[in-house]
Amino acid sequence: MKSTILNIARKYILLPRSQAVPNNDLPANIGRHAKRVDAALPGKHTRQLYDRLSWKEASVLAQLRTGMARLNGYLYRINVADTDQCACGQARETVEHFLFRCQKWTAHRMELLQCTNTHRGNISFFLGGKSPSDDQKWTPNLEAVRASIRFAIATGRLEAT
């Protein structure tokens, strides 16, 4: 699974245009969380996000965008944590819960909330993803992405223990 997207891309590059997948969809069982974050396959916008980040920032963004973060929801799924519940006791500890809802991190969330009034709680917007409703000229809001990364780093929640 290491290079699933790369293998799919190679497969379709070799096909004549008439046989290629028209909408470039990944198989349904690949990258469910990433598809919720970003309607587009990795491309120029993804490179635009990661090229301007340090290794640590890129690592944090990759964890948040893929859902494979050091949060209990994922750790429980891979049998590393005893429960998928957040320490706040309110819900499963998912990326969405961590970024937008967990009361434990309210004080750290101020910068994140100041980025926009219209996209609050929109995981696609805050992680640089393309929504299905975005047009071709869309570009990620790098200010919101950086605020999300700074928030995650400030909490220390994604640090290796």
Rosetta silent file (secondary structure, phi, psi, omega in degrees, C-alpha in Angstrom):
SEQUENCE: MKSTILNIARKYILLPRSQAVPNNDLPANIGRHAKRVDAALPGKHTRQLYDRLSWKEASVLAQLRTGMARLNGYLYRINVADTDQCACGQARETVEHFLFRCQKWTAHRMELLQCTNTHRGNISFFLGGKSPSDDQKWTPNLEAVRASIRFAIATGRLEAT
SCORE:     score description
SCORE:     0.000 S_00000001
   1 L     0.000   -9.418 -176.676    0.000    0.000    0.000 S_00000001
   2 L   -51.617  -42.037 -175.798    3.094    2.194    0.286 S_00000001
   3 L  -126.355   43.339 -177.933    2.756    3.495   -3.233 S_00000001
   4 H   -56.854  -48.531 -178.333   -0.865    2.771   -4.094 S_00000001
   5 H   -63.311  -41.861  179.128   -1.476    6.140   -5.723 S_00000001
   6 H   -62.175  -44.332  179.449    1.768    5.899   -7.675 S_00000001
   7 H   -63.827  -40.673  177.906    0.909    2.409   -8.956 S_00000001
   8 H   -64.166  -44.107  179.103   -2.571    3.518  -10.009 S_00000001
   9 H   -60.773  -45.669  179.100   -1.122    6.556  -11.783 S_00000001
  10 H   -59.080  -43.119 -178.707    1.444    4.408  -13.622 S_00000001
  11 H   -58.132  -44.842 -175.662   -1.270    1.990  -14.686 S_00000001
  12 H   -84.050  -19.107  175.664   -3.395    4.729  -16.239 S_00000001
  13 H   -66.253  -35.454 -177.305   -0.532    6.687  -17.778 S_00000001
  14 L   -78.707  -16.010  179.588    0.180    3.721  -20.035 S_00000001
  15 L   -80.819  148.735  171.816   -3.442    3.409  -21.181 S_00000001
  16 L   -62.400  151.908 -177.519   -4.779    5.301  -24.190 S_00000001
  17 L   -51.917  -36.354 -176.768   -6.881    8.314  -23.130 S_00000001
  18 L   -66.208  -23.725 -178.496  -10.089    6.577  -24.179 S_00000001
  19 L  -100.757  -10.910 -177.533   -9.498    3.771  -21.649 S_00000001
  20 L   -67.865  156.248  178.097   -8.199    5.867  -18.755 S_00000001
  21 L   -66.476  120.718 -173.983  -10.387    6.477  -15.724 S_00000001
  22 L   -63.458  -36.201 -175.936  -12.317    9.654  -16.601 S_00000001
  23 L  -109.365   12.234  176.261  -12.522   11.175  -13.121 S_00000001
  24 L    54.375   34.009  179.528   -9.246    9.806  -11.691 S_00000001
  25 L   -73.248  143.179  171.306  -11.016    8.186   -8.725 S_00000001
  26 L   -82.050  160.001  174.847   -9.082    5.974   -6.372 S_00000001
  27 L   -56.889  151.128 -174.112  -10.604    2.620   -5.433 S_00000001
  28 L   -59.162  -31.211 -175.806  -13.306    2.957   -2.774 S_00000001
  29 L   -88.836    3.345 -178.465  -11.281    1.217   -0.072 S_00000001
  30 L  -105.928  126.018  170.867   -8.193    3.432   -0.455 S_00000001
  31 L    63.101   45.895 -178.904   -7.784    6.677    1.487 S_00000001
  32 H   -56.585  -46.675 -179.033  -11.282    7.205    2.885 S_00000001
  33 H   -66.100  -45.348 -178.896  -10.160    9.982    5.236 S_00000001
  34 H   -60.775  -34.896  178.545   -7.945   11.646    2.630 S_00000001
  35 H   -67.562  -32.836  176.773  -10.872   11.701    0.170 S_00000001
  36 H   -69.341  -32.944 -179.370  -12.996   13.554    2.733 S_00000001
  37 H   -77.570  -40.736 -171.589  -10.222   16.111    3.122 S_00000001
  38 L  -138.792  114.841 -179.166   -9.354   16.494   -0.557 S_00000001
  39 L   -72.680  -20.310 -178.783  -11.622   15.745   -3.507 S_00000001
  40 L   -95.983  149.915  171.933   -8.697   15.986   -5.942 S_00000001
  41 L   -67.347  157.641  177.829   -5.912   13.477   -6.375 S_00000001
  42 L   -53.698  135.336 -178.204   -2.498   14.711   -5.264 S_00000001
  43 L  -161.971 -145.741 -177.028   -1.229   17.258   -7.759 S_00000001
  44 H   -58.114  -40.810 -177.505    0.005   20.834   -7.987 S_00000001
  45 H   -66.331  -34.008  178.560   -2.020   21.982   -5.001 S_00000001
  46 H   -67.978  -42.419  178.524   -0.550   19.223   -2.816 S_00000001
  47 H   -63.687  -39.921  177.950    2.956   20.147   -3.841 S_00000001
  48 H   -57.868  -36.941  179.573    2.138   23.798   -3.148 S_00000001
  49 H   -68.959  -51.833 -170.475    1.226   22.789    0.408 S_00000001
  50 H   -81.130  -29.245 -176.395    4.234   20.643    1.260 S_00000001
  51 H   -62.736  -27.005 -175.905    7.038   22.468   -0.590 S_00000001
  52 L   -96.193    8.417 -175.509    6.849   25.460    1.743 S_00000001
  53 L  -109.766  152.313  171.738    6.897   23.463    4.978 S_00000001
  54 L   -72.128  170.246 -179.952    9.667   22.207    7.225 S_00000001
  55 H   -59.808  -44.316 -178.584    9.942   18.441    7.695 S_00000001
  56 H   -62.533  -45.068  179.126    8.139   18.636   11.062 S_00000001
  57 H   -63.588  -42.509  179.544    5.308   20.766    9.640 S_00000001
  58 H   -63.493  -38.664  178.655    4.948   18.456    6.618 S_00000001
  59 H   -63.262  -44.328  178.671    4.807   15.438    8.925 S_00000001
  60 H   -63.601  -45.960 -179.920    2.034   17.018   10.997 S_00000001
  61 H   -62.273  -42.355  179.025    0.070   18.005    7.880 S_00000001
  62 H   -61.664  -41.454  177.762    0.417   14.499    6.409 S_00000001
  63 H   -60.935  -45.621 -177.885   -0.890   12.973    9.648 S_00000001
  64 H   -68.208  -40.587 -177.735   -3.895   15.288    9.678 S_00000001
  65 H   -71.236  -32.079 -178.274   -4.675   14.891    5.960 S_00000001
  66 H   -92.143  -17.057 -175.961   -4.472   11.082    5.982 S_00000001
  67 L    82.600   -2.418  178.913   -6.104   10.523    9.362 S_00000001
  68 L   -91.526   61.514 -175.875   -3.092    8.421   10.364 S_00000001
  69 L  -104.738  162.975  177.820   -2.336   10.703   13.269 S_00000001
  70 L   -78.019   55.942  177.167   -1.236    9.960   16.807 S_00000001
  71 L  -117.277  150.475 -173.148   -4.819   10.369   17.968 S_00000001
  72 H   -57.661  -33.030  179.103   -6.759    7.664   19.803 S_00000001
  73 H   -56.970  -45.805  178.997   -9.228    7.096   16.960 S_00000001
  74 H   -77.426  -44.019 -177.961   -6.427    5.897   14.674 S_00000001
  75 H   -60.877  -36.489  177.139   -4.249    4.333   17.391 S_00000001
  76 H   -67.538  -40.400 -179.712   -7.172    2.200   18.571 S_00000001
  77 H   -61.149  -32.802  179.790   -7.880    1.091   14.997 S_00000001
  78 L  -100.557   18.705  175.129   -4.321   -0.235   14.670 S_00000001
  79 L    60.964   38.893  177.172   -4.445   -1.820   18.164 S_00000001
  80 L  -108.210  -26.992  179.046   -2.005    0.579   19.825 S_00000001
  81 L  -111.941  153.293 -179.412   -4.456    2.372   22.155 S_00000001
  82 L   -75.204  -24.232 -177.770   -6.945    0.808   24.577 S_00000001
  83 L  -146.555  157.487  176.003   -9.779    3.089   23.477 S_00000001
  84 L   -94.510    0.932 -177.022  -10.675    5.422   20.630 S_00000001
  85 E   -75.090  144.182  175.862  -12.126    7.968   23.060 S_00000001
  86 L   -72.933  153.900  178.354  -10.596   11.406   23.497 S_00000001
  87 L   -61.589  -22.973  178.776   -9.202   12.322   26.913 S_00000001
  88 L   -71.483  -17.779  178.232  -11.976   14.943   27.166 S_00000001
  89 L    79.863    5.006 -175.263  -14.482   12.064   27.319 S_00000001
  90 L   -91.667  -28.831 -173.776  -16.868   13.691   24.827 S_00000001
  91 L  -166.242  176.417  171.725  -16.247   11.731   21.601 S_00000001
  92 E   -62.742  143.458  179.751  -13.905    9.574   19.532 S_00000001
  93 L   -87.544   89.475  177.480  -10.572   11.323   19.096 S_00000001
  94 L  -106.184  172.921  177.466  -10.577   11.927   15.342 S_00000001
  95 H   -59.893  -44.611  179.969   -8.837   14.641   13.345 S_00000001
  96 H   -60.948  -45.715  179.620  -12.113   16.597   13.134 S_00000001
  97 H   -61.968  -46.265 -179.229  -12.715   16.319   16.879 S_00000001
  98 H   -60.529  -48.245 -176.094   -9.118   17.312   17.650 S_00000001
  99 H   -71.589  -39.132 -167.247   -9.073   20.327   15.310 S_00000001
 100 H  -118.178  -24.444 -169.373  -12.523   21.758   15.905 S_00000001
 101 H  -119.457  -27.334 -173.766  -14.409   20.324   18.874 S_00000001
 102 L   -61.398  122.806 -177.856  -12.234   19.041   21.717 S_00000001
 103 H   -69.723  -20.427 -179.964  -12.716   21.334   24.708 S_00000001
 104 H   -63.591  -27.479 -174.226   -9.270   20.443   26.011 S_00000001
 105 H  -110.830   17.579 -177.490   -7.647   22.516   23.242 S_00000001
 106 H   -55.496  -43.612 -178.346  -10.003   25.536   23.138 S_00000001
 107 H   -64.070  -33.774 -179.889   -7.308   27.989   24.255 S_00000001
 108 H   -77.383  -15.867 -170.424   -4.937   26.802   21.497 S_00000001
 109 H   -85.248   -5.166 -174.380   -7.651   27.077   18.843 S_00000001
 110 H   -56.559  -49.646 -179.254   -7.958   30.901   18.711 S_00000001
 111 H   -60.597  -38.865  179.402   -5.591   31.437   15.761 S_00000001
 112 H   -60.310  -45.077 -177.665   -7.340   28.654   13.864 S_00000001
 113 H   -71.994  -23.786 -179.669  -10.733   30.288   14.327 S_00000001
 114 H   -77.172  -10.680 -178.147   -9.465   33.726   13.284 S_00000001
 115 L   -69.665  -28.655 -175.426   -8.602   32.469    9.776 S_00000001
 116 L  -161.118  153.343  171.663  -12.201   32.503    8.580 S_00000001
 117 L  -104.606  -24.025 -173.629  -15.787   33.118    9.557 S_00000001
 118 L   -94.572  -18.842 -175.545  -17.347   31.180    6.702 S_00000001
 119 L  -113.342   19.444 -178.549  -15.339   27.925    6.751 S_00000001
 120 L   -59.216  131.984  179.605  -15.286   27.107   10.468 S_00000001
 121 L    81.885    1.348 -179.209  -15.277   23.364   11.008 S_00000001
 122 L   -89.921  101.283 -175.157  -14.478   22.683    7.329 S_00000001
 123 H   -62.340  -35.371  177.820  -11.660   20.145    7.454 S_00000001
 124 H   -59.015  -48.443 -178.571  -10.983   20.494    3.716 S_00000001
 125 H   -60.682  -47.662 -174.502  -10.406   24.227    4.033 S_00000001
 126 H   -75.597  -17.065  178.743   -8.112   23.981    7.061 S_00000001
 127 L  -111.375   13.756  174.123   -5.988   21.151    5.656 S_00000001
 128 L    76.585   22.218 -179.377   -5.616   22.573    2.147 S_00000001
 129 L   -87.406  158.064  177.547   -8.017   20.186    0.456 S_00000001
 130 L   -95.728  125.239  176.375  -10.103   20.826   -2.622 S_00000001
 131 L   -84.330  153.823  178.054  -13.841   20.543   -2.076 S_00000001
 132 L   -57.380  -26.723 -178.241  -16.050   19.154   -4.852 S_00000001
 133 L   -82.477   -9.896 -179.284  -17.669   22.604   -5.103 S_00000001
 134 L   -73.611  144.256  179.859  -14.350   24.410   -5.753 S_00000001
 135 L   -85.801 -178.401 -176.041  -13.664   25.545   -9.317 S_00000001
 136 L   -65.458  -27.687 -176.641  -10.535   24.962  -11.433 S_00000001
 137 L   -86.205    5.353 -178.469   -8.881   28.220  -10.308 S_00000001
 138 L   -62.890  143.116  170.661   -9.044   27.188   -6.654 S_00000001
 139 L  -135.372  150.964 -179.031   -5.879   27.276   -4.549 S_00000001
 140 L   -67.147  148.017  176.529   -5.459   26.168   -0.933 S_00000001
 141 L   -83.554   97.183 -174.479   -5.633   28.804    1.792 S_00000001
 142 H   -65.476  -28.366  177.088   -2.073   28.525    3.085 S_00000001
 143 H   -63.467  -44.726  179.600   -2.803   30.794    6.062 S_00000001
 144 H   -67.578  -39.334  179.236   -5.475   28.372    7.311 S_00000001
 145 H   -63.345  -47.041  179.813   -3.245   25.347    6.651 S_00000001
 146 H   -63.845  -36.934  177.511   -0.346   26.887    8.574 S_00000001
 147 H   -63.758  -39.381  177.673   -2.701   27.821   11.438 S_00000001
 148 H   -63.427  -43.150  179.742   -3.859   24.182   11.601 S_00000001
 149 H   -65.117  -46.175  179.574   -0.267   22.962   11.697 S_00000001
 150 H   -60.923  -39.798  177.434    0.712   25.492   14.382 S_00000001
 151 H   -59.616  -49.855 -178.028   -2.332   24.453   16.432 S_00000001
 152 H   -62.152  -41.124  179.351   -1.412   20.762   16.229 S_00000001
 153 H   -67.123  -42.128 -178.609    2.222   21.452   17.141 S_00000001
 154 H   -61.921  -34.444 -179.958    1.241   23.760   20.037 S_00000001
 155 H   -72.879  -26.015 -176.904   -0.931   21.057   21.611 S_00000001
 156 L    73.529    4.410 -174.131    1.919   18.538   21.461 S_00000001
 157 L   -69.283  -26.148 -177.676   -0.721   15.876   20.794 S_00000001
 158 L   -96.795    6.543  179.027    0.915   14.537   17.623 S_00000001
 159 L   -72.682  146.597  174.022    4.378   14.210   19.169 S_00000001
 160 L   -71.245  138.329 -179.400    5.898   10.753   19.486 S_00000001
 161 L  -106.258    0.000    0.000    5.976    9.659   23.104 S_00000001
